[in-house]
Coordinates of C-alpha atoms and ligand atoms in Angstrom, one line a residue:
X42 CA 2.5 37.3 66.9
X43 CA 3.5 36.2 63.1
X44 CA 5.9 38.9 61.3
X45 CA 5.0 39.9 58.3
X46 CA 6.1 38.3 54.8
X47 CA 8.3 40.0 52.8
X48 CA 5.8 39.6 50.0
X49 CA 2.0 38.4 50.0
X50 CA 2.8 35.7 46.9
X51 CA 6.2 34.4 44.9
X52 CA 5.9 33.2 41.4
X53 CA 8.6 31.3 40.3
X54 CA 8.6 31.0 36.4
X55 CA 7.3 33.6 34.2
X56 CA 5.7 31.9 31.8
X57 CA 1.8 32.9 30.5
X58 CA 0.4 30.8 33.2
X59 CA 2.7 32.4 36.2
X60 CA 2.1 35.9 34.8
X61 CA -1.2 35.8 34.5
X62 CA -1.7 34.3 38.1
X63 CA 1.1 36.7 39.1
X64 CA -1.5 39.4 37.7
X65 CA -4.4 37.5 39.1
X66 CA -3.4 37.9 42.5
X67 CA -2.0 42.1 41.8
X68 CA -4.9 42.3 40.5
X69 CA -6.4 41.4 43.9
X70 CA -4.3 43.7 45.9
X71 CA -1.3 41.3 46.8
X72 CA 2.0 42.0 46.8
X73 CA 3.3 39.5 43.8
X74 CA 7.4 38.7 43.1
X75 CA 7.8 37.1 39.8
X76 CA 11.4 34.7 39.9
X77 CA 12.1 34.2 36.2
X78 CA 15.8 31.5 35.3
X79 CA 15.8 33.3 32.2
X80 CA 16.9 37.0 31.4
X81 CA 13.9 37.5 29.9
X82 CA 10.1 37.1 31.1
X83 CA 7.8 34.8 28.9
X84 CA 8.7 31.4 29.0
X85 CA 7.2 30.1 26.2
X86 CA 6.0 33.9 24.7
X87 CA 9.4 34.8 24.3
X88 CA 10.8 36.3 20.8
X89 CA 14.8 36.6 19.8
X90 CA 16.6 37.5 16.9
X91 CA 17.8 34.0 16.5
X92 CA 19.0 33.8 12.9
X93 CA 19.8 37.5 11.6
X94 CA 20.0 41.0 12.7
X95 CA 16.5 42.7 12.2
X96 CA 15.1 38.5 11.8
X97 CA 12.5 38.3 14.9
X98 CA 11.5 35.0 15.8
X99 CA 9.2 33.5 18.0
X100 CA 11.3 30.8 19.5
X101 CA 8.2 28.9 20.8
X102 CA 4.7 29.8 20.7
X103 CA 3.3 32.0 17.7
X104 CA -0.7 31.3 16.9
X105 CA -3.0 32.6 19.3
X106 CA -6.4 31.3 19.1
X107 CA -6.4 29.6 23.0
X108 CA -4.9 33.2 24.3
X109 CA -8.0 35.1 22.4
X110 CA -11.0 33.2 23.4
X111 CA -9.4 32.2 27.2
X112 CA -11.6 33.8 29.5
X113 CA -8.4 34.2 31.4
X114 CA -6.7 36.7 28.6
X115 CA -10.3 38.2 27.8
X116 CA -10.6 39.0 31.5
X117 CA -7.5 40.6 31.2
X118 CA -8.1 42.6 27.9
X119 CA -4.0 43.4 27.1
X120 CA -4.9 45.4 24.2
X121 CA -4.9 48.2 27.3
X122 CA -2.2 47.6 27.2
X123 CA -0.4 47.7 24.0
X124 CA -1.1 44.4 22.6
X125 CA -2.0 44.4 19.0
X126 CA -3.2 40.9 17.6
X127 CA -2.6 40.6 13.5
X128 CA -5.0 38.2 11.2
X129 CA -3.9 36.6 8.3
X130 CA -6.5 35.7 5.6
X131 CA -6.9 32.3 5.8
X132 CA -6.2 30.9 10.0
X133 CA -5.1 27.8 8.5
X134 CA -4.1 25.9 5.4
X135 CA -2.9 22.6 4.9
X136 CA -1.5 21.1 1.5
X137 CA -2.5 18.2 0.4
X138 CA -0.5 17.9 -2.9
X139 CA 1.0 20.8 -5.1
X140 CA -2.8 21.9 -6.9
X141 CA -4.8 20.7 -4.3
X142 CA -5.3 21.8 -0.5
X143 CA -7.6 21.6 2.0
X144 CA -8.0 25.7 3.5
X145 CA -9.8 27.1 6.9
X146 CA -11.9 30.4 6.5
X147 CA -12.8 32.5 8.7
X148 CA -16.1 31.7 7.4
X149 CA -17.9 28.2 8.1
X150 CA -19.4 27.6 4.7
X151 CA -17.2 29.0 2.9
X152 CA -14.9 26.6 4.2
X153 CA -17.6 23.6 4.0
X154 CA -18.1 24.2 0.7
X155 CA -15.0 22.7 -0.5
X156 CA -15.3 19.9 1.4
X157 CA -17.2 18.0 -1.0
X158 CA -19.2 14.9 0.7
X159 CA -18.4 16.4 4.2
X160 CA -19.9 19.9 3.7
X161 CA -22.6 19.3 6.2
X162 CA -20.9 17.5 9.3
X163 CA -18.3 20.1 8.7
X164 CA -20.8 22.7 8.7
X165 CA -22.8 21.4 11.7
X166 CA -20.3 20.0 14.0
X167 CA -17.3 22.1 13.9
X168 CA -19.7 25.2 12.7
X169 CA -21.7 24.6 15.4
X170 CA -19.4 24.6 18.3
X171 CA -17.9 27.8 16.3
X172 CA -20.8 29.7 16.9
X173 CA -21.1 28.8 21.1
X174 CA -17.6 28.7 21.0
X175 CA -17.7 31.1 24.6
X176 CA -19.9 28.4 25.8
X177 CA -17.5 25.6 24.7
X178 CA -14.5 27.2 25.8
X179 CA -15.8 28.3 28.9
X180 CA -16.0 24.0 29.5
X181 CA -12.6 22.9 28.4
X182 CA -10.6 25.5 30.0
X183 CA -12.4 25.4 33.3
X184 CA -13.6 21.7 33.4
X185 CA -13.5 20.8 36.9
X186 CA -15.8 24.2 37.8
X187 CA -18.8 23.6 39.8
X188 CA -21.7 24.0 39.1
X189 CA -20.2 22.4 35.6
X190 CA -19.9 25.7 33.3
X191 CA -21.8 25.9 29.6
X192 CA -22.9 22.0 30.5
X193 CA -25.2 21.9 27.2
X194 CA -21.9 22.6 24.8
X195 CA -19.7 20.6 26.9
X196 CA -21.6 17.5 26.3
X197 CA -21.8 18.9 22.8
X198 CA -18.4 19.1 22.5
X199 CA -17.8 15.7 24.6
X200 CA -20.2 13.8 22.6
X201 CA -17.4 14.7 19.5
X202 CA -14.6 15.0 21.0
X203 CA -14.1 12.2 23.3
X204 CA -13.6 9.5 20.0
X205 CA -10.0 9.2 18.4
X206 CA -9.1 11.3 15.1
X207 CA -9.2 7.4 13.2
X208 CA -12.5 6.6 14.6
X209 CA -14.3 10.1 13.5
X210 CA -12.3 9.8 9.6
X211 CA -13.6 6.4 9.5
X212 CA -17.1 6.3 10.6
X213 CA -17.8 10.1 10.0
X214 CA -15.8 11.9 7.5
X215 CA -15.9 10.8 3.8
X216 CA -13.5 12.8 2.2
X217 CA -9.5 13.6 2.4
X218 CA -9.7 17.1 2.2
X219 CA -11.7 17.0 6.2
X220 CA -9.9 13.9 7.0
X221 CA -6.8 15.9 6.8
X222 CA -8.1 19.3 8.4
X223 CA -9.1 17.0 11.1
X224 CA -5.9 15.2 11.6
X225 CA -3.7 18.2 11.3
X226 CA -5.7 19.6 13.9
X227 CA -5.9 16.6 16.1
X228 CA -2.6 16.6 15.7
X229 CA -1.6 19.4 17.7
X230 CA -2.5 17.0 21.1
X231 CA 1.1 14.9 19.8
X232 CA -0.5 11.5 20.4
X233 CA -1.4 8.7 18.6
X234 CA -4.7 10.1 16.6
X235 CA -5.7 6.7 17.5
X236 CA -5.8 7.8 21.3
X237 CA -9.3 9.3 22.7
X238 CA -10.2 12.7 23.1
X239 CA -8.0 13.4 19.6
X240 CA -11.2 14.9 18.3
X241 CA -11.5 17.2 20.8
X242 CA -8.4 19.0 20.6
X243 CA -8.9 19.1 17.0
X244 CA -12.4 20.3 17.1
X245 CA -11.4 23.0 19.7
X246 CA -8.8 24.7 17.5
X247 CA -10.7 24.1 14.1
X248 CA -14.0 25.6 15.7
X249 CA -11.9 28.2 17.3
X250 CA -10.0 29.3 13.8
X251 CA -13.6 30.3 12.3
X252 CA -14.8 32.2 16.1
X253 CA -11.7 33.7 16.5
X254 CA -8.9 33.2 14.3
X255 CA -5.5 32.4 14.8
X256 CA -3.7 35.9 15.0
X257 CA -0.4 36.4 16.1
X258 CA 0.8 39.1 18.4
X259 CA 2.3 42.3 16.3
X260 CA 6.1 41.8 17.0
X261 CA 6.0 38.8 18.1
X262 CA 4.7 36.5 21.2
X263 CA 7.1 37.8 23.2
X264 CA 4.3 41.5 23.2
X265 CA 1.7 39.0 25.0
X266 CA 4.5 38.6 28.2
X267 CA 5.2 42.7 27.8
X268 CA 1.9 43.3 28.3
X269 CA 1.8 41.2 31.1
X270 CA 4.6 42.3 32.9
X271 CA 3.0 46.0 32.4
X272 CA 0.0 44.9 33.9
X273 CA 1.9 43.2 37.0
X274 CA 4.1 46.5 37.5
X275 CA 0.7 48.6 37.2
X276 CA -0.2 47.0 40.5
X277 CA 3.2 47.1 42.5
X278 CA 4.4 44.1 41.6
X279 CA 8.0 43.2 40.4
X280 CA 9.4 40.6 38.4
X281 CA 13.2 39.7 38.8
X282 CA 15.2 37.9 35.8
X283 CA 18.1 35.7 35.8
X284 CA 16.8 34.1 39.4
X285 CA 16.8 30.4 38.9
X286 CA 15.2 28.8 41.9
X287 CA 16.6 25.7 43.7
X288 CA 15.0 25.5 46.5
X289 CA 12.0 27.3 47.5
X290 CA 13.4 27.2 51.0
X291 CA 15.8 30.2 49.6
X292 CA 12.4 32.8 48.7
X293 CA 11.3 35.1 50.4
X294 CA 8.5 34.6 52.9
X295 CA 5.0 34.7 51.3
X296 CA 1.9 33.8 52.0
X297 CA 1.6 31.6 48.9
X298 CA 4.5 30.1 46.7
X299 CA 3.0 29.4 43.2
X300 CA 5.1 27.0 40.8
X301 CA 4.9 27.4 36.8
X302 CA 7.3 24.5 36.8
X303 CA 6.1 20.6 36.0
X304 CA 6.3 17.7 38.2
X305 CA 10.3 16.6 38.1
X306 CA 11.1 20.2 38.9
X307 CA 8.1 20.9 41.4
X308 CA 10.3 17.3 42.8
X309 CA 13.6 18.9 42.9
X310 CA 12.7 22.9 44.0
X311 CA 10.0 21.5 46.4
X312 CA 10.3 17.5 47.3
X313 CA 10.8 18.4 50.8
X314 CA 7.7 20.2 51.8
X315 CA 5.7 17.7 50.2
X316 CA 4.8 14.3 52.0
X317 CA 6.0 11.0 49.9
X318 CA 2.8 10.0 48.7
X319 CA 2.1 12.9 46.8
X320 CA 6.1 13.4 45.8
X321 CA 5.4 9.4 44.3
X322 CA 2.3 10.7 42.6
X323 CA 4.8 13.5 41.3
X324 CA 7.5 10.9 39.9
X325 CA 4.9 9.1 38.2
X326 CA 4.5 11.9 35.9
X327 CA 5.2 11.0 32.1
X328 CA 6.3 13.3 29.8
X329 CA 5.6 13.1 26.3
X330 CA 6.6 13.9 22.6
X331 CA 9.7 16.4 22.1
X332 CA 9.3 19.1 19.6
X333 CA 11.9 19.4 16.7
X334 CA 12.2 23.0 15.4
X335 CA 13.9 24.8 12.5
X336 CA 13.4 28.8 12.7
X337 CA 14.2 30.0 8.8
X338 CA 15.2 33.6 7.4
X339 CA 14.4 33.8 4.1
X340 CA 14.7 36.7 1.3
X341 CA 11.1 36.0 0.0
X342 CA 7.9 34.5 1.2
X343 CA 8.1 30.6 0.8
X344 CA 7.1 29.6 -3.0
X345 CA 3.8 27.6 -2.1
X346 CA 3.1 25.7 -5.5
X347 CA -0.8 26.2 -4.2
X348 CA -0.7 30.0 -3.9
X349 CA -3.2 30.2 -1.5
X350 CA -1.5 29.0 0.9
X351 CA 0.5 32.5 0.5
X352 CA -2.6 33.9 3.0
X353 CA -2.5 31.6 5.7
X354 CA 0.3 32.2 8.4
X355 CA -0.4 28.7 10.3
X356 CA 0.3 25.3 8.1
X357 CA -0.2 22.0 8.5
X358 CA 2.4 20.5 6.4
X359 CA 2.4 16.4 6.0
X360 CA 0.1 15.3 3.1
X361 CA -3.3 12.9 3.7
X362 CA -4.8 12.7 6.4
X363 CA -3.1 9.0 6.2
X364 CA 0.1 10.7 6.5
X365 CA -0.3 12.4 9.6
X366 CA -2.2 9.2 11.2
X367 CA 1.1 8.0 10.5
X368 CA 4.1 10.1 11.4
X369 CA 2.2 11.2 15.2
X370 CA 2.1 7.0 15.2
X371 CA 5.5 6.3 14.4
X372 CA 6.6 9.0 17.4
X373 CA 4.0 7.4 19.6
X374 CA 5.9 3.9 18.9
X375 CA 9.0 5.7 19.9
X376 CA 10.4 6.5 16.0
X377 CA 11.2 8.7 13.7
X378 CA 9.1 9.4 11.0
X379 CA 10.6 9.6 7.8
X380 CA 7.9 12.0 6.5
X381 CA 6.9 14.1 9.8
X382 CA 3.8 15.8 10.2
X383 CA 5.1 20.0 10.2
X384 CA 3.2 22.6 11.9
X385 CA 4.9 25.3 10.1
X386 CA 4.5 29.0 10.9
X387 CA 4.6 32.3 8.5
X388 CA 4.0 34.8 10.9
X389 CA 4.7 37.4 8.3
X390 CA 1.9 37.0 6.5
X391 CA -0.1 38.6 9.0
X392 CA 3.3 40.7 10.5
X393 CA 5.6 42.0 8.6
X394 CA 6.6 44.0 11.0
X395 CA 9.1 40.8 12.0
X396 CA 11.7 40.6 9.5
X397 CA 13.2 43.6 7.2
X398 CA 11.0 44.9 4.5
X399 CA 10.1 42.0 1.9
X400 CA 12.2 39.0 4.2
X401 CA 10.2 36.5 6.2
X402 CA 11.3 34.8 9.0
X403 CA 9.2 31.3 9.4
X404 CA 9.4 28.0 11.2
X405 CA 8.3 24.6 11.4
X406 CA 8.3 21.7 14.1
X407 CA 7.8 18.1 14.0
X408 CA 6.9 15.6 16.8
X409 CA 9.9 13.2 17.8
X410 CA 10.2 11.0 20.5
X411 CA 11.1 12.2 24.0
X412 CA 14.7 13.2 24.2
X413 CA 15.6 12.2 20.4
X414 CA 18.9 13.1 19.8
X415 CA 18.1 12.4 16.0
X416 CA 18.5 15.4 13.5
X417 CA 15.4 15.6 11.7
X418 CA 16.2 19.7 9.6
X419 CA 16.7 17.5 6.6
X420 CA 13.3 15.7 7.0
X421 CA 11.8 19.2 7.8
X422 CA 12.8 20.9 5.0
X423 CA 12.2 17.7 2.3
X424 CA 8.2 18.3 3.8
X425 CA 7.8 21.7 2.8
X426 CA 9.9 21.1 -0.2
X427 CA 6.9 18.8 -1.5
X428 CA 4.9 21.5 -1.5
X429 CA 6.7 24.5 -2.2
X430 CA 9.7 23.7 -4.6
X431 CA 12.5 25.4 -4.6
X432 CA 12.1 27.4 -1.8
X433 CA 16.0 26.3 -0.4
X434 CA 16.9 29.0 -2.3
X435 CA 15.4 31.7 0.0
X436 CA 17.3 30.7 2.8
X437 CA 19.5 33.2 4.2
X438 CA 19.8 31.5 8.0
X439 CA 18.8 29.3 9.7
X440 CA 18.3 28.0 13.6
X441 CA 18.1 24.2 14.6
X442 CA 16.9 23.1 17.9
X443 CA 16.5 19.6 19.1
X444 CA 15.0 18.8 22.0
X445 CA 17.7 19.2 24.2
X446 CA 18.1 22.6 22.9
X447 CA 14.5 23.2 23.8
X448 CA 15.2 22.1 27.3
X449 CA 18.3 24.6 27.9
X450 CA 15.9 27.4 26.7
X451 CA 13.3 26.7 28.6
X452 CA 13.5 24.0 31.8
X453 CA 9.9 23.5 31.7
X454 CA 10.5 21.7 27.7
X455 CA 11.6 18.1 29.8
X456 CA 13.2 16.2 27.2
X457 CA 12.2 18.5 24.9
X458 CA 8.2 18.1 25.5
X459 CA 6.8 21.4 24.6
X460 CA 3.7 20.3 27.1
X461 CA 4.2 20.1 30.4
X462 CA 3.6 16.6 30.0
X463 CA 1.3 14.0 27.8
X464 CA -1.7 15.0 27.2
X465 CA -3.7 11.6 26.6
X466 CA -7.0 11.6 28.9
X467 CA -5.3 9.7 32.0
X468 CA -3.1 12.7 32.4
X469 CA -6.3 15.3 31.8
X470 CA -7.9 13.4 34.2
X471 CA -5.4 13.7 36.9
X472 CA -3.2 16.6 35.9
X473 CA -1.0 16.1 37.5
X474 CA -2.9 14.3 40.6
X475 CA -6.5 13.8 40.3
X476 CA -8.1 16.3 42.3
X477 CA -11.1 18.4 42.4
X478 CA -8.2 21.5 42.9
X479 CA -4.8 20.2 41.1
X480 CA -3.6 23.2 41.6
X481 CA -3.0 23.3 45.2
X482 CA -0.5 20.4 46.8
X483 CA -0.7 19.4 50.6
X484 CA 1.4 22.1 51.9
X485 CA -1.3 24.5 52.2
X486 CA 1.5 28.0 50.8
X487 CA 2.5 25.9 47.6
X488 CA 0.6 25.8 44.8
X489 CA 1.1 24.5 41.0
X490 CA 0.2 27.0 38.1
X491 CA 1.8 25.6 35.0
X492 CA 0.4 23.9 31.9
X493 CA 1.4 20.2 33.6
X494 CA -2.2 21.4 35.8
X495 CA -5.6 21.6 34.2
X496 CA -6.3 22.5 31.7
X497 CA -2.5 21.5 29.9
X498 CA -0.6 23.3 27.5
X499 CA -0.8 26.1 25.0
X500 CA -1.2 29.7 25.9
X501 CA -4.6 30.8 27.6
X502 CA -3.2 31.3 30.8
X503 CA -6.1 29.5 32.5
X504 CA -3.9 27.3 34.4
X505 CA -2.3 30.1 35.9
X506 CA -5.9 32.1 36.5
X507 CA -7.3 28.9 38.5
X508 CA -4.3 28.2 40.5
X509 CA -4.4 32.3 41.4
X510 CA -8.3 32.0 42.2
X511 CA -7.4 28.7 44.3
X512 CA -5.0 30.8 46.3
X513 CA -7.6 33.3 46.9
X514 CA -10.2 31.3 47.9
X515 CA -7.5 29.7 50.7
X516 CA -7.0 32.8 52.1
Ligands
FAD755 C1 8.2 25.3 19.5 C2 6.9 25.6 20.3 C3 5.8 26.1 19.6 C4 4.6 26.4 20.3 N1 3.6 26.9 19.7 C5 2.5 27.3 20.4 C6 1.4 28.1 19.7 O1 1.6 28.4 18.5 N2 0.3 28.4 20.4 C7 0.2 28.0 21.7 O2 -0.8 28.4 22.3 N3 1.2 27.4 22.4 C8 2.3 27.0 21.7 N4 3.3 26.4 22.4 C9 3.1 25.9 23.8 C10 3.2 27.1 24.8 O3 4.4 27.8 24.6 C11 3.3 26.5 26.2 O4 2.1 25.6 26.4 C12 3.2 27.6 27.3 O5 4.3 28.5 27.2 C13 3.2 27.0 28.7 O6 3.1 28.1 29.6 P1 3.6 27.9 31.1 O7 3.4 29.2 31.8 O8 2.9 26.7 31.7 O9 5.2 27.5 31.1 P2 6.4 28.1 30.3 O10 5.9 29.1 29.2 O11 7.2 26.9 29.9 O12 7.2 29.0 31.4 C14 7.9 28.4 32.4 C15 8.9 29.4 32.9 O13 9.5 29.0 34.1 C16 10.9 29.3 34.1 N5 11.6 28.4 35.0 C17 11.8 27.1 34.9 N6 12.4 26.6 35.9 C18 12.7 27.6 36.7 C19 13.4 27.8 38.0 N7 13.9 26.7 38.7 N8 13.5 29.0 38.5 C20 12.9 30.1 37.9 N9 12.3 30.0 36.7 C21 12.2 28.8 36.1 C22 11.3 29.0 32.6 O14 12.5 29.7 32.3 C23 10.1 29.6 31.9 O15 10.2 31.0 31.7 C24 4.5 26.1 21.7 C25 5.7 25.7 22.4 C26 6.9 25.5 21.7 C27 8.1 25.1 22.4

């Protein structure tokens, strides 16, 4: 007669995608541990006063457009309890010299309309995926379902989004003002815009910004993993910070181990349960870009010589779309570009709530190559001085972190690869083995959750919710 486990299923990592499978599975009556390194649940949700005293910063993620349309999150409707999402006016903006930028509405034509020779592919592509954006969504974060979800707007969306950013600005876009929304978009994937399946990821979040905006939590990210970790309690389970695991030999017996940890750790934690030809498949793994970041506190909002770009609380800060094509291809080629594409981030426009009355805290992050060691805050800042002169004089702190410093915050961020690994389409076609259920490995209790499994990174919990319903189904 088998004893019984201590607990039905461990998480170890408490990132979005192990709390929401951690909730997944509470939610199904199991008995769910959370092991989190940190002292603080979220992984990549979490917020700190890194600069200043009363200065809250999101020291990873901060715009949620994948967290509100995931089915996963909309499931899960954390407004129960106590999440608050905050708009800003504008989801997006990006500068494109000091009187002239190119600016994402809420509304499609409104946006279209100052697009000049590109008002109607704007209108009817990205506008059009906008308005069966469930249906779209549905087919990029659950793309190996069967029978194939929303197939109509996934081959929609496929027909688009499979060509490379340069391909669709040369033989479909006419104008820089698209070109650039495009590539700043694109560029969120940290490839070479030259690579397939740019488009997509740049279509996704543009059609996304008009369906849903780009909000950011009220307080910061770190109110998404709260509400989490609420839910989880709700339903018995427990999550313990501080607990680094080593060795998954050292848990607790449970019916199902669940890993939000990528490939070289899921090697060192795990190797030995796993039989060598899936541990080589494992050590094949390539990670990709690092992330750069400077977090800022400032006394005033930045000076934006475009003041419109005062309502948008997302940036894309780099110049043409030429420009971008050319900073994510000099980190591509392994250098560093001398003129980095930014995303930059002033939460406070839609938050104040973050910094004392009238301060703002912001921050901005360029792509550099894996493990850089290269201090690019002077780069950084000579960006959004291009755009917004003067603004050095607002500074009243600031927080550097290369990506080694990424990696110490957060073990997932492998030389500094904010990820969970590259995301060109060999690696979204096997991510991380190819596998009609990549979440599950050959030892039939351990399973994979984290954003190095379909379908990648940023926060929509849906690798966590498919791992979790992968579980289920197994037992
Ligand atoms: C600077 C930056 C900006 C970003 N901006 C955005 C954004 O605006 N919007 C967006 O959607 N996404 C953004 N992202 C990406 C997003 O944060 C990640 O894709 C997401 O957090 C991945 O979730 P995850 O659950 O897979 O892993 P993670 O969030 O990385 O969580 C993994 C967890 O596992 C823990 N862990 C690791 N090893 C162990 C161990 N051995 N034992 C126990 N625990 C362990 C870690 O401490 C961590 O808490 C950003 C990331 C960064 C760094």
């Amino acid at each position: 007669m088998s004893s019984r486990p201590d607990v039905d299923a461990v998480v170890v990592g408490s990132g979005p995608n192990g709390l929401v499978a951690a909730v997944t599975l509470a939610e199904a009556g199991w008995r769910v541990l959370v092991l989190e390194a940190a002292d603080r649940p979220g992984g990549g949700l979490r917020t700190e006063e890194l600069t200043l005293p009363g200065f809250r910063h999101d020291v990873c993620s901060t715009a949620h457009p994948l967290a509100m349309a995931s089915p996963a999150f909309r499931a899960l409707n954390l407004q129960r309890d106590g999440l608050r999402l905050a708009h800003s006016q504008l989801p997006l903006a990006h500068p494109l010299s000091r009187t002239e930028s190119a600016l994402l509405y809420r509304d499609v034509e409104r946006t279209a309309a100052d697009l000049g020779r590109d008002r109607a592919a704007w209108s009817s592509v990205v506008g059009g995926l906008a308005r069966h954006w469930r249906s779209m969504v549905e087919g990029v974060l659950d793309p190996l379902a069967l029978p194939p979800r929303a197939p109509l707007a996934t081959a929609a969306f496929g027909a688009a989004g499979l060509w490379p950013t340069t391909a669709v600005n040369r033989i479909v876009l006419r104008d820089n003002p698209a070109r650039a929304l495009l590539a700043g978009l694109a560029a969120h994937a940290s490839l070479d815009l030259a690579e397939p399946l740019t488009t997509g990821v740049g279509l996704l979040l543009g059609a996304l910004a008009h369906a849903v905006g780009w909000p950011v939590a009220v307080g910061g990210s770190q109110a998404i993993a709260d509400a989490l970790v609420a839910r989880l309690r709700a339903h018995g389970g427990e999550v313990v910070t501080g607990n680094r695991v080593d060795d998954v030999a050292t848990l607790p017996s449970a019916r199902a181990v669940l890993l939000d940890l990528t490939p070289r750790q899921v090697l060192d934690v795990a190797g030995h349960r796993l039989p060598p030809a899936y541990r080589r498949r494992l050590a094949r793994w390539r990670y990709g870009s690092a992330a750069f970041k400077v977090d800022l506190a400032l006394d005033g909002p930045l000076p934006w010589a475009d003041e419109r770009l005062a309502s948008a609380a997302t940036l894309h800060v780099v110049g043409s779309a030429a420009e971008a094509v050319h900073a994510e291809r000099e980190v591509a080629r392994g250098r560093h570009p001398e003129r980095p594409y930014l995303i930059v981030s002033q939460a406070c426009v839609a938050d104040p709530s973050r910094a004392p009355e009238g301060k703002h805290t912001v921050w901005a992050y360029c792509h550099v190559p894996p493990g850089s060691t290269v201090d690019m805050t002077e780069r950084i800042e000579a960006q959004i001085e291009r755009f917004a002169p003067g603004w050095r004089e607002r500074v009243l702190a600031r927080h550097v972190m290369g990506p080694a410093d990424l990696e110490r915050h957060n073990p997932n961020y492998v030389g500094g690869d904010i990820a969970g690994g590259a995301s060109d389409w060999r690696q979204l076609a096997a991510r991380p083995v190819p596998s009609r259920t990549p979440w599950a490995t050959p030892d039939p209790r351990l399973f994979l959750c984290s954003s190095s499994t379909l379908p990648g990174g940023g926060v929509h919990g849906m690798c966590g919710r498919l791992a979790a319903q992968t579980v289920l189904r197994r037992h």
